[in-house]
Amino acid sequence: MPGQLHLRDEADRVLHTLAQVDGAVLSRRIHAPASFSVALMDDVVLPSGVFAAFHALSSDDAAIEEYTYNGHEGGGHRHWMKQVAWLDARFGR
């Protein structure tokens, strides 16, 4: 289509825009229940950013699970089980 922007041709522009996104700023808008996890050895999603987003939440119902020795894989199956229990406690019948 004429005039249509193809972002795949604008990778530098897209990456520049994404670099401006801050989870801590956006999380201030969250009022719903929220469940976070953070792996303290994660070199992809830095723990400092996860903690900043968690502490900026506007929700009164928030939980965070820490995985001290895990990387980006986080808590894996163990955390999946915690997520299921967390959801069941709030939305189960």
PDB file of C-alpha atoms in Angstrom:
ATOM      1  CA  MET A   1       0.000   0.000   0.000  1.00  0.00           C
ATOM      2  CA  PRO A   2       1.271   3.453  -0.757  1.00  0.00           C
ATOM      3  CA  GLY A   3       2.336   5.376   2.315  1.00  0.00           C
ATOM      4  CA  GLN A   4       2.305   2.302   4.549  1.00  0.00           C
ATOM      5  CA  LEU A   5       5.212   2.109   6.991  1.00  0.00           C
ATOM      6  CA  HIS A   6       7.036  -1.218   7.190  1.00  0.00           C
ATOM      7  CA  LEU A   7       8.752  -1.370  10.566  1.00  0.00           C
ATOM      8  CA  ARG A   8      10.937  -4.259   9.472  1.00  0.00           C
ATOM      9  CA  ASP A   9      12.710  -1.681   7.318  1.00  0.00           C
ATOM     10  CA  GLU A  10      13.025   0.681  10.284  1.00  0.00           C
ATOM     11  CA  ALA A  11      14.777  -1.519  12.858  1.00  0.00           C
ATOM     12  CA  ASP A  12      16.940   1.309  14.209  1.00  0.00           C
ATOM     13  CA  ARG A  13      13.885   3.516  14.696  1.00  0.00           C
ATOM     14  CA  VAL A  14      11.931   0.724  16.398  1.00  0.00           C
ATOM     15  CA  LEU A  15      14.795  -0.122  18.758  1.00  0.00           C
ATOM     16  CA  HIS A  16      15.226   3.559  19.635  1.00  0.00           C
ATOM     17  CA  THR A  17      11.515   3.808  20.506  1.00  0.00           C
ATOM     18  CA  LEU A  18      11.575   0.595  22.562  1.00  0.00           C
ATOM     19  CA  ALA A  19      14.583   1.886  24.502  1.00  0.00           C
ATOM     20  CA  GLN A  20      12.320   4.666  25.807  1.00  0.00           C
ATOM     21  CA  VAL A  21       9.786   2.224  27.310  1.00  0.00           C
ATOM     22  CA  ASP A  22      10.121   1.910  31.071  1.00  0.00           C
ATOM     23  CA  GLY A  23       8.181  -0.837  32.849  1.00  0.00           C
ATOM     24  CA  ALA A  24       8.267   1.092  36.119  1.00  0.00           C
ATOM     25  CA  VAL A  25       6.545   4.074  34.519  1.00  0.00           C
ATOM     26  CA  LEU A  26       3.929   1.896  32.828  1.00  0.00           C
ATOM     27  CA  SER A  27       3.266  -0.222  35.933  1.00  0.00           C
ATOM     28  CA  ARG A  28       1.928   2.828  37.778  1.00  0.00           C
ATOM     29  CA  ARG A  29      -1.192   2.391  35.646  1.00  0.00           C
ATOM     30  CA  ILE A  30      -1.820  -1.176  36.860  1.00  0.00           C
ATOM     31  CA  HIS A  31      -4.603  -1.434  39.438  1.00  0.00           C
ATOM     32  CA  ALA A  32      -5.484  -5.093  38.839  1.00  0.00           C
ATOM     33  CA  PRO A  33      -3.996  -7.975  40.840  1.00  0.00           C
ATOM     34  CA  ALA A  34      -0.456  -8.638  39.649  1.00  0.00           C
ATOM     35  CA  SER A  35       1.968 -11.524  40.028  1.00  0.00           C
ATOM     36  CA  PHE A  36       5.656 -10.947  39.283  1.00  0.00           C
ATOM     37  CA  SER A  37       8.723 -13.127  39.343  1.00  0.00           C
ATOM     38  CA  VAL A  38      12.337 -12.081  39.238  1.00  0.00           C
ATOM     39  CA  ALA A  39      15.464 -14.138  38.677  1.00  0.00           C
ATOM     40  CA  LEU A  40      18.366 -12.419  40.355  1.00  0.00           C
ATOM     41  CA  MET A  41      20.939 -13.728  37.869  1.00  0.00           C
ATOM     42  CA  ASP A  42      18.914 -12.762  34.785  1.00  0.00           C
ATOM     43  CA  ASP A  43      21.080 -10.869  32.308  1.00  0.00           C
ATOM     44  CA  VAL A  44      18.232 -10.359  29.813  1.00  0.00           C
ATOM     45  CA  VAL A  45      15.570  -8.763  32.020  1.00  0.00           C
ATOM     46  CA  LEU A  46      17.568  -7.083  34.749  1.00  0.00           C
ATOM     47  CA  PRO A  47      16.271  -7.599  38.299  1.00  0.00           C
ATOM     48  CA  SER A  48      16.510  -3.870  39.037  1.00  0.00           C
ATOM     49  CA  GLY A  49      13.915  -3.172  36.344  1.00  0.00           C
ATOM     50  CA  VAL A  50      11.588  -5.888  37.625  1.00  0.00           C
ATOM     51  CA  PHE A  51      11.798  -4.567  41.190  1.00  0.00           C
ATOM     52  CA  ALA A  52      11.264  -0.994  39.995  1.00  0.00           C
ATOM     53  CA  ALA A  53       8.127  -2.038  38.084  1.00  0.00           C
ATOM     54  CA  PHE A  54       6.833  -4.101  41.013  1.00  0.00           C
ATOM     55  CA  HIS A  55       7.312  -1.311  43.544  1.00  0.00           C
ATOM     56  CA  ALA A  56       5.656   1.240  41.258  1.00  0.00           C
ATOM     57  CA  LEU A  57       2.429  -0.796  40.922  1.00  0.00           C
ATOM     58  CA  SER A  58      -0.806   0.903  41.911  1.00  0.00           C
ATOM     59  CA  SER A  59      -2.385  -2.462  42.729  1.00  0.00           C
ATOM     60  CA  ASP A  60      -3.164  -3.344  46.338  1.00  0.00           C
ATOM     61  CA  ASP A  61      -2.921  -7.036  45.451  1.00  0.00           C
ATOM     62  CA  ALA A  62       0.565  -7.797  44.173  1.00  0.00           C
ATOM     63  CA  ALA A  63       3.049 -10.585  44.769  1.00  0.00           C
ATOM     64  CA  ILE A  64       6.616 -11.201  43.680  1.00  0.00           C
ATOM     65  CA  GLU A  65       8.620 -14.420  43.737  1.00  0.00           C
ATOM     66  CA  GLU A  66      12.403 -14.223  43.790  1.00  0.00           C
ATOM     67  CA  TYR A  67      14.650 -16.865  42.270  1.00  0.00           C
ATOM     68  CA  THR A  68      18.078 -16.114  43.692  1.00  0.00           C
ATOM     69  CA  TYR A  69      20.223 -18.405  41.556  1.00  0.00           C
ATOM     70  CA  ASN A  70      18.209 -18.465  38.341  1.00  0.00           C
ATOM     71  CA  GLY A  71      18.805 -16.685  35.074  1.00  0.00           C
ATOM     72  CA  HIS A  72      16.265 -15.763  32.421  1.00  0.00           C
ATOM     73  CA  GLU A  73      14.525 -19.139  32.784  1.00  0.00           C
ATOM     74  CA  GLY A  74      13.228 -17.923  36.142  1.00  0.00           C
ATOM     75  CA  GLY A  75      11.431 -20.412  38.313  1.00  0.00           C
ATOM     76  CA  GLY A  76      10.420 -22.706  35.449  1.00  0.00           C
ATOM     77  CA  HIS A  77       7.846 -25.348  36.376  1.00  0.00           C
ATOM     78  CA  ARG A  78       8.035 -24.404  40.052  1.00  0.00           C
ATOM     79  CA  HIS A  79       6.916 -20.868  39.262  1.00  0.00           C
ATOM     80  CA  TRP A  80       4.215 -22.118  36.908  1.00  0.00           C
ATOM     81  CA  MET A  81       2.725 -24.024  39.863  1.00  0.00           C
ATOM     82  CA  LYS A  82       2.860 -20.856  42.000  1.00  0.00           C
ATOM     83  CA  GLN A  83       1.134 -18.901  39.232  1.00  0.00           C
ATOM     84  CA  VAL A  84      -1.663 -21.464  39.064  1.00  0.00           C
ATOM     85  CA  ALA A  85      -2.167 -21.292  42.845  1.00  0.00           C
ATOM     86  CA  TRP A  86      -2.105 -17.478  42.761  1.00  0.00           C
ATOM     87  CA  LEU A  87      -4.710 -17.367  39.992  1.00  0.00           C
ATOM     88  CA  ASP A  88      -6.864 -20.003  41.690  1.00  0.00           C
ATOM     89  CA  ALA A  89      -6.870 -18.023  44.947  1.00  0.00           C
ATOM     90  CA  ARG A  90      -8.218 -14.976  43.144  1.00  0.00           C
ATOM     91  CA  PHE A  91     -10.320 -16.311  40.305  1.00  0.00           C
ATOM     92  CA  GLY A  92     -11.016 -19.973  41.118  1.00  0.00           C
ATOM     93  CA  ARG A  93     -14.481 -21.165  41.983  1.00  0.00           C
TER      94      ARG A  93
END
